[in-house]
Each structure stands twice: as C-alpha cells, then as structure tokens.
Short mmCIF file of C-alpha atoms in Angstrom, two decimals:
data_model
loop_
_atom_site.label_atom_id
_atom_site.label_comp_id
_atom_site.label_asym_id
_atom_site.label_seq_id
_atom_site.Cartn_x
_atom_site.Cartn_y
_atom_site.Cartn_z
CA MET N 272 -19.98 -20.13 -23.33
CA ASN N 273 -17.54 -20.01 -26.74
CA VAL N 274 -15.48 -16.84 -26.57
CA VAL N 275 -13.18 -14.97 -28.58
CA LEU N 276 -10.48 -13.28 -26.62
CA LEU N 277 -9.04 -9.94 -28.08
CA GLY N 278 -5.75 -9.23 -26.80
CA SER N 279 -2.66 -11.01 -25.03
CA GLY N 280 -1.38 -8.67 -22.19
CA ASN N 281 -1.85 -9.58 -18.76
CA VAL N 282 -5.50 -9.14 -18.60
CA ALA N 283 -5.84 -10.69 -21.42
CA THR N 284 -3.99 -13.85 -19.76
CA HIS N 285 -5.64 -14.08 -16.65
CA LEU N 286 -9.26 -13.44 -17.69
CA GLY N 287 -8.85 -16.27 -20.75
CA LEU N 288 -7.39 -18.70 -17.71
CA ALA N 289 -10.32 -17.78 -15.41
CA LEU N 290 -12.74 -18.53 -17.71
CA LYS N 291 -11.16 -21.47 -19.35
CA ALA N 292 -10.52 -22.81 -15.80
CA ALA N 293 -14.39 -22.39 -15.58
CA GLY N 294 -15.30 -24.75 -18.31
CA HIS N 295 -15.60 -22.09 -21.34
CA ASP N 296 -14.16 -22.47 -24.47
CA ILE N 297 -11.74 -19.79 -25.87
CA LEU N 298 -12.09 -20.57 -29.45
CA GLN N 299 -9.41 -17.63 -30.65
CA VAL N 300 -7.10 -15.15 -29.06
CA TRP N 301 -6.23 -12.53 -31.55
CA SER N 302 -3.18 -9.82 -31.29
CA ARG N 303 -2.28 -7.70 -33.10
CA VAL N 304 1.65 -9.31 -32.56
CA ASN N 305 1.39 -13.24 -34.20
CA ASP N 306 3.56 -14.52 -31.31
CA HIS N 307 2.05 -13.08 -28.68
CA ALA N 308 -1.56 -14.50 -30.13
CA SER N 309 0.19 -18.10 -30.34
CA GLU N 310 1.63 -18.05 -27.03
CA LEU N 311 -1.59 -16.91 -25.18
CA ALA N 312 -3.81 -19.51 -27.85
CA GLU N 313 -1.70 -22.21 -26.58
CA LYS N 314 -2.02 -21.51 -22.90
CA LEU N 315 -5.71 -21.74 -23.60
CA SER N 316 -5.94 -24.59 -26.16
CA ALA N 317 -7.35 -21.80 -28.80
CA ARG N 318 -6.40 -21.06 -32.04
CA PRO N 319 -4.14 -18.01 -32.80
CA VAL N 320 -5.42 -15.21 -34.73
CA SER N 321 -3.91 -11.81 -36.39
CA GLY N 322 -4.16 -9.28 -38.76
CA GLU N 323 -7.47 -8.32 -40.03
CA LEU N 324 -10.14 -8.96 -37.70
CA GLN N 325 -11.95 -10.26 -40.48
CA SER N 326 -10.71 -13.57 -40.01
CA LEU N 327 -12.27 -13.92 -36.55
CA SER N 328 -14.85 -16.63 -36.29
CA ASN N 329 -18.27 -16.12 -36.10
CA ALA N 330 -19.10 -18.95 -33.53
CA GLY N 331 -18.16 -16.62 -30.58
CA ASP N 332 -21.05 -16.40 -28.18
CA ILE N 333 -18.69 -13.15 -26.69
CA TYR N 334 -15.81 -11.22 -28.00
CA ILE N 335 -13.58 -9.64 -25.53
CA MET N 336 -11.68 -6.87 -26.13
CA ALA N 337 -8.72 -6.95 -23.22
CA VAL N 338 -6.64 -4.42 -25.07
CA SER N 339 -5.25 -0.71 -24.24
CA ASP N 340 -7.80 1.87 -23.80
CA GLU N 341 -7.04 4.01 -26.98
CA VAL N 342 -7.02 0.62 -29.15
CA ILE N 343 -10.50 -0.25 -27.93
CA PRO N 344 -12.53 2.21 -30.42
CA VAL N 345 -9.68 0.92 -33.47
CA LEU N 346 -10.87 -2.41 -32.96
CA ALA N 347 -14.63 -1.95 -32.34
CA SER N 348 -14.98 0.04 -35.89
CA ARG N 349 -13.43 -2.66 -37.60
CA PHE N 350 -15.15 -5.51 -35.51
CA PRO N 351 -17.47 -7.36 -38.54
CA PHE N 352 -20.20 -8.78 -36.77
CA LYS N 353 -22.56 -5.83 -36.01
CA ASP N 354 -25.01 -8.54 -33.60
CA LYS N 355 -22.59 -10.32 -32.15
CA LEU N 356 -21.60 -9.29 -28.11
CA LEU N 357 -18.64 -7.12 -27.83
CA VAL N 358 -17.04 -6.29 -24.53
CA HIS N 359 -14.47 -4.71 -23.07
CA THR N 360 -12.33 -4.91 -19.64
CA SER N 361 -11.23 -1.53 -19.09
CA GLY N 362 -11.70 0.69 -16.55
CA THR N 363 -11.92 4.07 -17.86
CA THR N 364 -13.21 3.37 -21.29
CA ASP N 365 -17.06 4.47 -21.62
CA MET N 366 -19.41 1.27 -23.14
CA ALA N 367 -20.26 4.16 -26.10
CA ALA N 368 -16.70 3.45 -27.81
CA LEU N 369 -18.21 0.01 -28.62
CA SER N 370 -21.02 1.35 -30.16
CA GLU N 371 -19.23 1.38 -33.65
CA GLY N 372 -18.74 -2.40 -33.25
CA SER N 373 -22.05 -3.75 -32.52
CA LEU N 374 -25.34 -3.11 -30.72
CA SER N 375 -25.05 -5.90 -28.30
CA ALA N 376 -21.96 -4.39 -26.47
CA GLY N 377 -20.91 -4.50 -22.68
CA VAL N 378 -18.42 -4.42 -20.15
CA LEU N 379 -16.56 -6.66 -18.13
CA TYR N 380 -14.27 -5.05 -15.59
CA PRO N 381 -11.94 -6.80 -13.31
CA LEU N 382 -10.40 -4.91 -10.57
CA GLN N 383 -7.19 -6.06 -9.87
CA THR N 384 -3.45 -5.95 -10.75
CA PHE N 385 -2.54 -8.17 -13.14
CA SER N 386 1.14 -9.14 -13.95
CA LYS N 387 2.09 -11.63 -15.85
CA GLN N 388 4.61 -13.21 -13.39
CA LYS N 389 1.85 -14.07 -10.32
CA LYS N 390 -0.76 -15.75 -10.48
CA VAL N 391 -4.63 -14.65 -8.95
CA ASN N 392 -6.97 -16.21 -7.46
CA PHE N 393 -9.78 -14.67 -9.76
CA ARG N 394 -12.78 -15.47 -7.33
CA ASN N 395 -11.92 -13.03 -5.16
CA ILE N 396 -11.74 -10.15 -7.15
CA PRO N 397 -14.73 -7.93 -7.88
CA VAL N 398 -16.09 -7.83 -11.86
CA ALA N 399 -17.63 -4.91 -12.51
CA ILE N 400 -20.33 -5.60 -15.30
CA GLU N 401 -22.66 -2.73 -17.38
CA GLY N 402 -24.60 -4.19 -20.78
CA SER N 403 -26.63 -2.24 -23.19
CA SER N 404 -29.30 -3.90 -22.58
CA ALA N 405 -30.74 -5.71 -19.60
CA GLY N 406 -30.86 -8.82 -21.69
CA ILE N 407 -26.99 -8.30 -22.21
CA THR N 408 -26.14 -7.78 -18.32
CA GLY N 409 -27.92 -10.24 -17.35
CA VAL N 410 -25.83 -12.54 -20.01
CA LEU N 411 -22.58 -10.85 -18.14
CA HIS N 412 -23.49 -11.51 -15.17
CA SER N 413 -23.90 -14.92 -15.51
CA LEU N 414 -20.24 -15.25 -17.10
CA ALA N 415 -18.83 -12.87 -14.47
CA GLU N 416 -20.47 -15.35 -11.57
CA SER N 417 -18.79 -18.03 -13.10
CA ILE N 418 -15.50 -16.70 -12.41
CA SER N 419 -15.87 -14.46 -9.47
CA ASP N 420 -17.72 -14.59 -6.04
CA ASN N 421 -18.10 -10.81 -6.35
CA VAL N 422 -19.82 -9.32 -9.49
CA PHE N 423 -21.74 -6.13 -9.44
CA PHE N 424 -23.46 -3.55 -11.95
CA LEU N 425 -21.61 -0.39 -12.68
CA ASP N 426 -22.14 2.36 -15.03
CA SER N 427 -19.50 3.84 -16.82
CA GLN N 428 -19.43 7.02 -15.27
CA LYS N 429 -18.88 5.37 -11.55
CA ARG N 430 -16.89 2.62 -13.37
CA LEU N 431 -14.41 5.36 -14.23
CA MET N 432 -13.90 6.43 -10.48
CA LEU N 433 -13.18 3.44 -9.05
CA HIS N 434 -10.65 2.92 -11.79
CA MET N 435 -9.59 6.37 -10.62
CA ALA N 436 -9.68 5.01 -6.86
CA ALA N 437 -7.78 2.04 -7.84
CA VAL N 438 -5.19 4.01 -9.66
CA PHE N 439 -4.68 5.62 -5.79
CA ALA N 440 -4.91 3.15 -3.82
CA CYS N 441 -2.64 0.46 -6.12
CA ASN N 442 -0.87 1.76 -9.02
CA PHE N 443 0.03 4.89 -6.76
CA SER N 444 1.17 2.98 -3.27
CA ASN N 445 3.08 0.45 -5.64
CA HIS N 446 5.24 3.74 -6.93
CA LEU N 447 5.70 4.49 -3.33
CA TYR N 448 7.04 1.38 -2.39
CA THR N 449 9.68 2.07 -5.09
CA ILE N 450 10.45 5.16 -3.77
CA ALA N 451 11.38 3.26 -0.30
CA GLU N 452 13.28 0.42 -2.01
CA GLU N 453 15.52 3.32 -3.46
CA ILE N 454 15.96 5.48 -0.48
CA LEU N 455 16.82 1.71 1.68
CA ALA N 456 19.11 0.85 -1.60
CA LYS N 457 20.89 4.59 -0.86
CA GLN N 458 21.95 3.27 2.38
CA GLY N 459 22.92 -0.20 1.41
CA LEU N 460 19.71 -1.52 2.70
CA GLY N 461 17.12 -4.14 1.61
CA PHE N 462 13.94 -4.41 0.70
CA ASP N 463 13.50 -7.19 2.96
CA LEU N 464 13.22 -4.70 5.88
CA ILE N 465 10.04 -3.07 5.13
CA ARG N 466 8.42 -5.70 3.16
CA PRO N 467 6.41 -6.53 6.86
CA LEU N 468 5.37 -3.12 7.43
CA ILE N 469 4.05 -2.96 3.73
CA ALA N 470 2.25 -6.53 4.46
CA GLU N 471 0.75 -5.15 8.00
CA THR N 472 -0.32 -1.76 6.39
CA ALA N 473 -2.61 -2.93 4.11
CA GLU N 474 -3.50 -6.57 6.14
CA LYS N 475 -5.01 -3.79 8.65
CA VAL N 476 -7.15 -2.01 6.33
CA GLN N 477 -9.11 -5.17 5.43
CA SER N 478 -10.69 -5.08 8.68
CA PHE N 479 -10.95 -1.35 9.52
CA SER N 480 -10.84 2.01 7.37
CA PRO N 481 -7.43 3.19 6.29
CA SER N 482 -8.43 6.81 8.15
CA GLU N 483 -8.53 4.67 11.55
CA VAL N 484 -4.84 3.31 11.22
CA GLN N 485 -3.72 6.15 9.92
CA THR N 486 0.10 6.53 12.01
CA GLY N 487 3.17 8.46 10.82
CA PRO N 488 4.60 11.89 11.69
CA ALA N 489 1.96 13.64 9.77
CA VAL N 490 -1.01 12.63 11.46
CA ARG N 491 0.72 12.99 15.06
CA ASN N 492 1.87 16.53 13.88
CA ASP N 493 5.16 15.80 14.64
CA GLU N 494 6.91 18.73 12.93
CA ILE N 495 10.35 17.51 14.11
CA THR N 496 9.88 14.29 11.92
CA VAL N 497 8.76 16.28 9.24
CA HIS N 498 11.25 18.54 9.19
CA LYS N 499 14.70 16.03 9.87
CA HIS N 500 12.69 13.85 6.85
CA LEU N 501 12.25 17.28 4.78
CA GLU N 502 16.41 18.11 5.56
CA ALA N 503 17.12 14.30 4.58
CA LEU N 504 15.46 14.99 1.27
CA LYS N 505 17.06 18.18 0.77
CA ASP N 506 19.27 16.96 -2.40
CA ALA N 507 15.85 15.01 -3.61
CA ALA N 508 13.90 17.58 -4.77
CA GLU N 509 10.80 15.38 -6.54
CA LEU N 510 11.25 12.91 -3.41
CA ARG N 511 10.77 16.04 -1.10
CA HIS N 512 7.94 17.18 -2.87
CA ILE N 513 6.22 14.15 -2.76
CA TYR N 514 6.42 14.23 1.31
CA GLU N 515 5.19 17.71 1.41
CA ILE N 516 2.30 17.21 -0.59
CA LEU N 517 1.18 13.81 0.97
CA SER N 518 1.95 15.24 4.61
CA GLN N 519 -0.25 18.32 4.16
CA SER N 520 -2.66 16.43 2.84
CA ILE N 521 -2.38 13.97 5.73
CA LYS N 522 -2.83 17.37 8.25
CA LYS N 523 -5.63 18.68 6.40
CA PHE N 524 -7.74 15.24 6.91
CA TYR N 525 -6.72 15.18 10.31
CA PRO N 526 -7.11 18.50 11.80
CA GLY N 527 -8.03 17.50 15.25
CA GLN N 528 -5.35 15.57 15.53
CA MET A 279 15.37 -8.48 32.21
CA ASN A 280 13.70 -6.16 34.66
CA VAL A 281 12.28 -3.77 32.40
CA VAL A 282 10.80 -0.03 33.30
CA LEU A 283 8.41 1.05 30.42
CA LEU A 284 8.04 4.92 29.84
CA GLY A 285 5.11 5.40 27.95
CA SER A 286 1.72 4.30 27.14
CA GLY A 287 0.86 4.34 23.53
CA ASN A 288 0.92 1.84 20.70
CA VAL A 289 4.44 1.31 20.58
CA ALA A 290 4.68 1.03 24.29
CA THR A 291 1.54 -1.16 24.59
CA HIS A 292 2.87 -3.64 21.70
CA LEU A 293 6.25 -4.00 23.06
CA GLY A 294 5.39 -4.37 26.84
CA LEU A 295 2.78 -7.21 25.34
CA ALA A 296 5.49 -8.75 23.46
CA LEU A 297 8.46 -8.24 26.35
CA LYS A 298 5.98 -9.91 28.81
CA ALA A 299 5.20 -12.66 26.59
CA ALA A 300 8.99 -13.20 26.12
CA GLY A 301 9.65 -13.71 30.08
CA HIS A 302 10.48 -10.33 30.79
CA ASP A 303 9.30 -8.28 33.95
CA ILE A 304 7.80 -5.08 33.27
CA LEU A 305 8.41 -3.66 36.63
CA GLN A 306 6.41 -0.33 36.07
CA VAL A 307 4.60 1.38 33.38
CA TRP A 308 5.51 5.36 33.61
CA SER A 309 3.01 7.82 31.76
CA ARG A 310 2.21 11.55 32.08
CA VAL A 311 -1.23 10.71 32.56
CA ASN A 312 -2.08 8.55 35.75
CA ASP A 313 -5.16 6.80 33.83
CA HIS A 314 -3.01 5.59 30.83
CA ALA A 315 -0.07 4.33 33.13
CA SER A 316 -3.03 2.60 35.16
CA GLU A 317 -4.36 0.92 31.74
CA LEU A 318 -1.32 -0.36 30.48
CA ALA A 319 0.25 -1.43 33.50
CA GLU A 320 -2.41 -3.60 34.44
CA LYS A 321 -2.17 -5.56 30.91
CA LEU A 322 1.23 -6.27 31.88
CA SER A 323 1.08 -6.53 34.88
CA ALA A 324 3.32 -4.12 36.10
CA ARG A 325 3.12 -1.11 38.63
CA PRO A 326 1.47 2.45 37.36
CA VAL A 327 3.67 5.26 37.68
CA SER A 328 3.25 9.18 36.89
CA GLY A 329 4.23 12.81 37.69
CA GLU A 330 8.27 12.98 38.47
CA LEU A 331 10.40 10.53 37.12
CA GLN A 332 11.87 10.00 40.60
CA SER A 333 9.49 7.52 41.44
CA LEU A 334 10.90 4.98 38.78
CA SER A 335 11.52 1.80 40.56
CA ASN A 336 15.52 1.55 40.35
CA ALA A 337 15.62 -2.14 40.31
CA GLY A 338 15.21 -2.25 36.28
CA ASP A 339 18.21 -3.38 34.38
CA ILE A 340 16.52 -1.39 31.44
CA TYR A 341 14.42 1.92 31.31
CA ILE A 342 12.44 1.91 27.78
CA MET A 343 11.39 5.23 26.52
CA ALA A 344 8.37 4.25 24.31
CA VAL A 345 7.29 8.31 24.35
CA SER A 346 7.18 11.01 21.29
CA ASP A 347 10.22 12.18 20.30
CA GLU A 348 10.07 15.58 21.29
CA VAL A 349 9.10 14.00 24.55
CA ILE A 350 12.67 12.03 24.60
CA PRO A 351 14.69 14.46 25.21
CA VAL A 352 13.17 16.16 28.19
CA LEU A 353 12.65 12.98 30.08
CA ALA A 354 16.23 12.28 29.41
CA SER A 355 17.01 15.51 30.87
CA ARG A 356 15.00 14.05 33.99
CA PHE A 357 16.39 10.55 34.29
CA PRO A 358 17.19 10.22 37.54
CA PHE A 359 19.70 7.19 36.95
CA LYS A 360 22.99 8.01 35.30
CA ASP A 361 24.42 4.42 35.65
CA LYS A 362 21.08 2.95 34.46
CA LEU A 363 20.53 1.31 30.62
CA LEU A 364 18.44 4.12 29.02
CA VAL A 365 16.85 3.46 25.43
CA HIS A 366 14.42 5.05 23.10
CA THR A 367 12.07 3.17 20.41
CA SER A 368 12.04 6.38 17.87
CA GLY A 369 13.06 6.12 14.08
CA THR A 370 14.24 9.57 13.83
CA THR A 371 15.75 11.05 17.14
CA ASP A 372 19.44 10.11 17.17
CA MET A 373 20.87 8.06 20.43
CA ALA A 374 22.90 11.28 21.43
CA ALA A 375 19.39 12.31 22.52
CA LEU A 376 20.19 10.48 25.24
CA SER A 377 23.38 11.58 26.35
CA GLU A 378 22.06 14.08 29.22
CA GLY A 379 19.69 11.34 30.73
CA SER A 380 22.66 8.57 31.40
CA LEU A 381 26.12 7.09 29.97
CA SER A 382 24.64 3.60 29.12
CA ALA A 383 22.29 4.68 26.12
CA GLY A 384 20.70 2.58 23.64
CA VAL A 385 17.96 2.52 21.02
CA LEU A 386 15.32 -0.27 20.50
CA TYR A 387 13.07 0.52 17.34
CA PRO A 388 10.79 -1.91 15.73
CA LEU A 389 10.07 -1.10 12.02
CA GLN A 390 6.19 -1.75 12.18
CA THR A 391 2.79 0.70 12.43
CA PHE A 392 1.21 -0.16 15.39
CA SER A 393 -2.42 0.75 16.08
CA LYS A 394 -4.22 -0.09 19.69
CA GLN A 395 -7.24 -2.06 17.82
CA LYS A 396 -4.63 -4.92 16.05
CA LYS A 397 -2.37 -7.54 17.39
CA VAL A 398 0.77 -7.57 15.69
CA ASN A 399 3.00 -11.03 15.50
CA PHE A 400 6.06 -9.22 16.91
CA ARG A 401 8.75 -12.07 15.92
CA ASN A 402 8.36 -10.61 12.61
CA ILE A 403 8.67 -7.44 12.89
CA PRO A 404 12.43 -6.00 12.43
CA VAL A 405 14.23 -4.29 15.21
CA ALA A 406 16.93 -1.93 14.51
CA ILE A 407 19.20 -1.55 17.72
CA GLU A 408 22.33 0.75 18.44
CA GLY A 409 23.87 0.69 22.22
CA SER A 410 26.32 3.13 23.22
CA SER A 411 29.04 0.96 23.63
CA ALA A 412 29.77 -2.78 22.40
CA GLY A 413 28.31 -4.22 25.50
CA ILE A 414 24.90 -2.26 25.60
CA THR A 415 24.37 -3.47 21.78
CA GLY A 416 25.42 -6.82 22.82
CA VAL A 417 22.77 -6.70 25.64
CA LEU A 418 20.08 -4.48 23.43
CA HIS A 419 20.40 -7.82 20.81
CA SER A 420 19.96 -10.26 22.97
CA LEU A 421 16.97 -8.46 24.40
CA ALA A 422 15.66 -7.70 21.22
CA GLU A 423 16.33 -11.28 19.89
CA SER A 424 14.26 -12.33 22.92
CA ILE A 425 10.84 -10.83 20.83
CA SER A 426 11.90 -10.83 17.18
CA ASP A 427 13.42 -12.84 14.50
CA ASN A 428 14.88 -9.47 12.62
CA VAL A 429 17.09 -8.07 14.97
CA PHE A 430 20.11 -5.61 12.88
CA PHE A 431 22.40 -3.11 13.81
CA LEU A 432 21.94 0.62 12.67
CA ASP A 433 23.19 3.90 13.56
CA SER A 434 21.29 6.62 13.76
CA GLN A 435 21.52 8.11 10.53
CA LYS A 436 21.10 5.03 8.81
CA ARG A 437 18.01 4.68 10.97
CA LEU A 438 16.12 8.07 9.72
CA MET A 439 16.65 7.11 6.45
CA LEU A 440 14.83 3.53 7.21
CA HIS A 441 12.20 5.75 8.90
CA MET A 442 11.76 8.14 6.13
CA ALA A 443 11.47 4.85 3.62
CA ALA A 444 8.76 3.47 5.91
CA VAL A 445 6.66 6.52 6.00
CA PHE A 446 6.48 6.11 2.22
CA ALA A 447 5.86 2.87 2.00
CA CYS A 448 3.54 2.65 4.61
CA ASN A 449 1.89 5.60 5.76
CA PHE A 450 1.40 7.90 2.74
CA SER A 451 0.56 4.40 1.47
CA ASN A 452 -2.54 4.04 4.00
CA HIS A 453 -3.28 7.93 2.61
CA LEU A 454 -3.62 7.04 -0.53
CA TYR A 455 -6.41 4.40 0.57
CA THR A 456 -7.84 7.04 2.44
CA ILE A 457 -7.83 8.91 -0.69
CA ALA A 458 -9.59 6.19 -2.83
CA GLU A 459 -12.23 5.43 0.52
CA GLU A 460 -13.00 8.85 0.07
CA ILE A 461 -13.26 9.14 -4.11
CA LEU A 462 -15.54 5.52 -3.86
CA ALA A 463 -17.89 6.99 -0.64
CA LYS A 464 -18.73 10.10 -2.72
CA GLN A 465 -20.52 7.38 -5.80
CA GLY A 466 -21.99 5.31 -2.90
CA LEU A 467 -19.51 2.68 -3.37
CA GLY A 468 -18.19 0.95 -0.15
CA PHE A 469 -14.20 0.43 0.56
CA ASP A 470 -15.03 -3.57 0.52
CA LEU A 471 -14.43 -3.18 -3.98
CA ILE A 472 -11.16 -2.30 -3.65
CA ARG A 473 -9.78 -4.10 -0.31
CA PRO A 474 -8.79 -7.16 -2.45
CA LEU A 475 -6.64 -4.97 -5.12
CA ILE A 476 -4.82 -3.30 -2.21
CA ALA A 477 -4.22 -6.71 -0.45
CA GLU A 478 -2.85 -7.92 -3.56
CA THR A 479 -0.80 -4.86 -4.75
CA ALA A 480 1.10 -5.47 -1.03
CA GLU A 481 1.17 -9.46 -1.66
CA LYS A 482 3.00 -8.79 -4.79
CA VAL A 483 6.01 -7.47 -3.80
CA GLN A 484 6.58 -9.62 -0.73
CA SER A 485 8.66 -11.75 -3.63
CA PHE A 486 8.98 -9.10 -6.44
CA SER A 487 10.64 -5.66 -6.52
CA PRO A 488 7.95 -3.38 -6.87
CA SER A 489 9.50 -1.85 -9.99
CA GLU A 490 8.93 -5.00 -11.27
CA VAL A 491 5.10 -5.05 -10.66
CA GLN A 492 4.21 -1.28 -11.24
CA THR A 493 1.02 -1.40 -13.40
CA GLY A 494 -1.16 1.50 -13.74
CA PRO A 495 -2.00 4.08 -16.56
CA ALA A 496 1.39 6.44 -15.55
CA VAL A 497 3.81 3.66 -16.59
CA ARG A 498 1.57 2.81 -19.66
CA ASN A 499 1.82 6.05 -20.90
CA ASP A 500 -2.00 6.24 -21.56
CA GLU A 501 -2.40 9.98 -21.40
CA ILE A 502 -6.07 9.24 -22.49
CA THR A 503 -7.04 7.64 -18.89
CA VAL A 504 -4.55 9.77 -17.04
CA HIS A 505 -6.29 13.13 -18.49
CA LYS A 506 -9.85 11.41 -17.88
CA HIS A 507 -9.15 10.95 -14.27
CA LEU A 508 -7.39 14.57 -14.30
CA GLU A 509 -11.08 15.60 -15.46
CA ALA A 510 -12.70 13.83 -13.04
CA LEU A 511 -10.88 15.88 -10.31
CA LYS A 512 -11.39 19.46 -11.76
CA ASP A 513 -12.69 20.08 -8.52
CA ALA A 514 -10.58 18.77 -6.14
CA ALA A 515 -7.63 20.42 -6.55
CA GLU A 516 -5.47 18.62 -3.87
CA LEU A 517 -6.26 14.93 -5.51
CA ARG A 518 -5.36 16.29 -9.08
CA HIS A 519 -1.75 17.59 -7.48
CA ILE A 520 -1.23 14.25 -5.45
CA TYR A 521 -2.48 12.14 -9.08
CA GLU A 522 -0.08 14.24 -11.45
CA ILE A 523 3.22 14.55 -8.77
CA LEU A 524 2.80 11.02 -8.57
CA SER A 525 2.17 10.17 -12.21
CA GLN A 526 5.04 12.42 -12.93
CA SER A 527 7.09 10.26 -10.84
CA ILE A 528 5.90 7.35 -12.47
CA LYS A 529 6.72 7.95 -15.71
CA LYS A 530 10.10 9.70 -15.15
CA PHE A 531 11.06 6.43 -13.37
CA TYR A 532 10.00 4.23 -16.33
CA PRO A 533 11.22 6.37 -19.16
CA GLY A 534 11.36 3.42 -21.54
CA GLN A 535 7.80 2.62 -21.30
#
C-alpha cells in the first residue's frame, strides 16, 4: 500500500520500518518539527513534510497517525482528505476521535514498548485493529498481517483495557526495575546483579500464568522479612508506601497461603 | 564436598540439583515432613531424614539450611555439631542467626526466583556468600563457584538490601503481571496478548538501564491517558491506588519530561 506516516517518534519509526520492510511504499513522513520529519523520512526513503497538512500527498492509500494522544483529534480536524483512510495507533484513544477527519477511519494498535535504541521483531508483536466499516477492518487486517503474525480485532473500549493492562505489566514493571537499580546503587552494587532475575521472572510467565509462579515474602506470608524490608525503607517514604501496598495486594490475592 | 541439605522447598530442590550435577555428594535431605524429605532425597540420591536433628549424619563437610527465615534460628539452636560448617541461604537473615548452632557459619544466597515447575541454569545465577571467618568465606567461594559463574562477597546488611531490590524487581513485577492478567480476563482477553510485551520489557533492561527505556503515559506526562485509565478503574479501588502511586513515582523520577 501507499502509506503516509504522520509522526516521527518511537511508534512511527518502528512501524514505518516494518511497513517498508514488508514492501509498502512510505510516500511521506509528516512531523510538526521539520528536522524530525527529515530524519525519519530518510530512513524510510520517503519525502519529509512539515507544517500544514494541506501539503500531504493525496496519493496515499492510508494515512497513519503515530502521534501522542492529545494531538490525534487536532490533526484529525485538519486532515484534508475526507474520503481517505485515516488511522491512529493509540491504545487509549477512541476511534471516534477520527470522525472529524475522515469517514473512513480505523485503528492499528501495536502492543509493544518501543525505544529508539532497540530494534524489535514486528512479526511477534500483537496488533489490535478496528475499522469504521467491515471493509476498512478487512483492509487493516491485511495491512497488519503483512507485518505481524498476531493480528486481532478489538473495539475501542477493550483496547483501552488492553492498554491499561500493558501499563501495569510493562511500564510499571520497568519502573520497579528502576527502583531496584536505585536501591542497589545506594549500596554500591550494580544492576547487573539483578538482571538474570528480571530475565527469569519474565521468562517464567511465557509458559506459566503469573499467579502460579508468584514468589517472595508477601505470598509466603513471611512477616519477618516484610518487616525487615519496611524497616530498611523507613527513610524512604515513597518506596515504603509502594512496598506496602503491593505486598498487601499480593496477600489479598493469595489468602490461603 | 559432602553436603547435608536441610529443607525440601524450591531453593533446596534447585540448589541440591545443581550441587549434585557439579559432583558433590548429597548425603542426606532433612525435612520436618517425612514425605518431603523422601521426595527430594530420591532426586538427589540422598538418604531422607526427618524429626530430630540428632539423626543428621556427622560425615557432612557442610550443612545447608534452605528453609524459611523464621525456621533458621530454631534449627540452628538444635544443630548438634558445634564444629561443623552451618550455612543458610536466606537473603534477609543475618549470619548471626546461626551463631547458636555452630562457630563455623556462613551464608550462600542464590539470587533467583525458583519455582518447582521450572528448571533454571544455575551457572547464570548470582550467588552472594558470607563466612564467619576468611577460611570459611574461601570454602563457600569454592563451593559456590562449582555451581555458578557469578559469585561475590556480601555482608548481611547489604544482602538484605539486595534481597529487597529483588522483591521490587521480581516479586512485585510478577504481581503486576497477575494484575494485567486479571484485567484482560475481565475483557475475555487472554494473557498471551501481553506475553511478548513482558518479554521485551525484561529483555530491554538486559542491555540498557531501566531509566533509559521507561515508556508509558506517566513518563510522557500524558494526563489524558492517565485520567482515562483511572476512570476505567473507578470500581477497583486497590488497582486504582496502585496505578496512582506508581504513576506519581514515575512522574517524580522524570520531572523534566
């Protein structure tokens, strides 16, 4: 397909690279910031566009907005082609946010954490799609299947819940890694010590349900250890609070232990 | 070495298997519960022992207690050989808890999450050691190096902090996976959807610092998404609270974003 990409961040970059690798033509990359458009456009052999959306090519089969949530309705309201397929990539934004932009609307939400620094294999990434008509859903299904082996339909409300689950499992877990790194650093210990444990914890739930493999003092109801840890955190109110409420949540979840 | 193992849980099992594979002789497996002792002893070609510690063989070079923290001082006080090397495997318990049991005391703490269901490669597991004398530290160093490529000295206070860091990075992360599974299940969605994301999140921090690769609405200061998620959690007070304090902690950690 002929693709016009709006956005130049992590999602735009990884999605653009995957689409190009699958043989699609990226005609243009639009970004508010000219340099950002140029940088990504070069990677995708596309033309950079900036400023008003009037300068978008009308030769696109699909216009994909990989921009932050608050920008989606703004760009949609300025989208110049009411008959062209306009798509966003957000987990949280309702498809209806595109209705001002085009009658042909859809969502293509790749469920992954993208960082500029790290390549990902898009074929393993689950992609949730939604279209404003059965025809559009079909088109998005084909497009998504050209880059991913795991494409499924999800309406906007369920997509929001999927995104929220991802925030718990990914964004919040990563912050707990950061907290661990800080605790170790204060002892002069490196994060390397804990990397195998993090890898194993994530590896385990690839084949088990996480509730089957929960370990640690809270699930064992080991009050002595919990107390020692809370003592060690007595001068770190925020960490102590996080430790307490997560431990309580674990105890509540496994009352029989 | 000739090893006597006290305990039959996850740590005892995985440690026993690693020691046996490295060529050590596991003479006996002691457990409070006879069946448990028998089950693990069979796997380790060892003799099962139960009941009073008087029935422990005096032919051991080392007596390793892989038991829960509250049991350590109890067993230590009943340990019959004051001149034999007595070791525990706890992250949280001070080495001093063994002083009633033997003058030769030590700690061998493998930093990993062990589940009965899943094999681990012990060579990758960091093992923290501590001995009541330089000689004992040396003995424990050799023993630990026979099963792990990552052996290091750590005193009891620092080991407690390492264990606490592990609780944040591993036990709490796993519980966040469980929360995600629950959220998905309520929507009729399977945990499979989120497994690649969990794998990638842990994989990323194998080469980056977690603070370099934090993603999600809180670090982006995306109040719209945070608000939508909190709205979606309005009937789940506990999850809402966890969401709020982890988001606040992230925002505080990245004030410049």
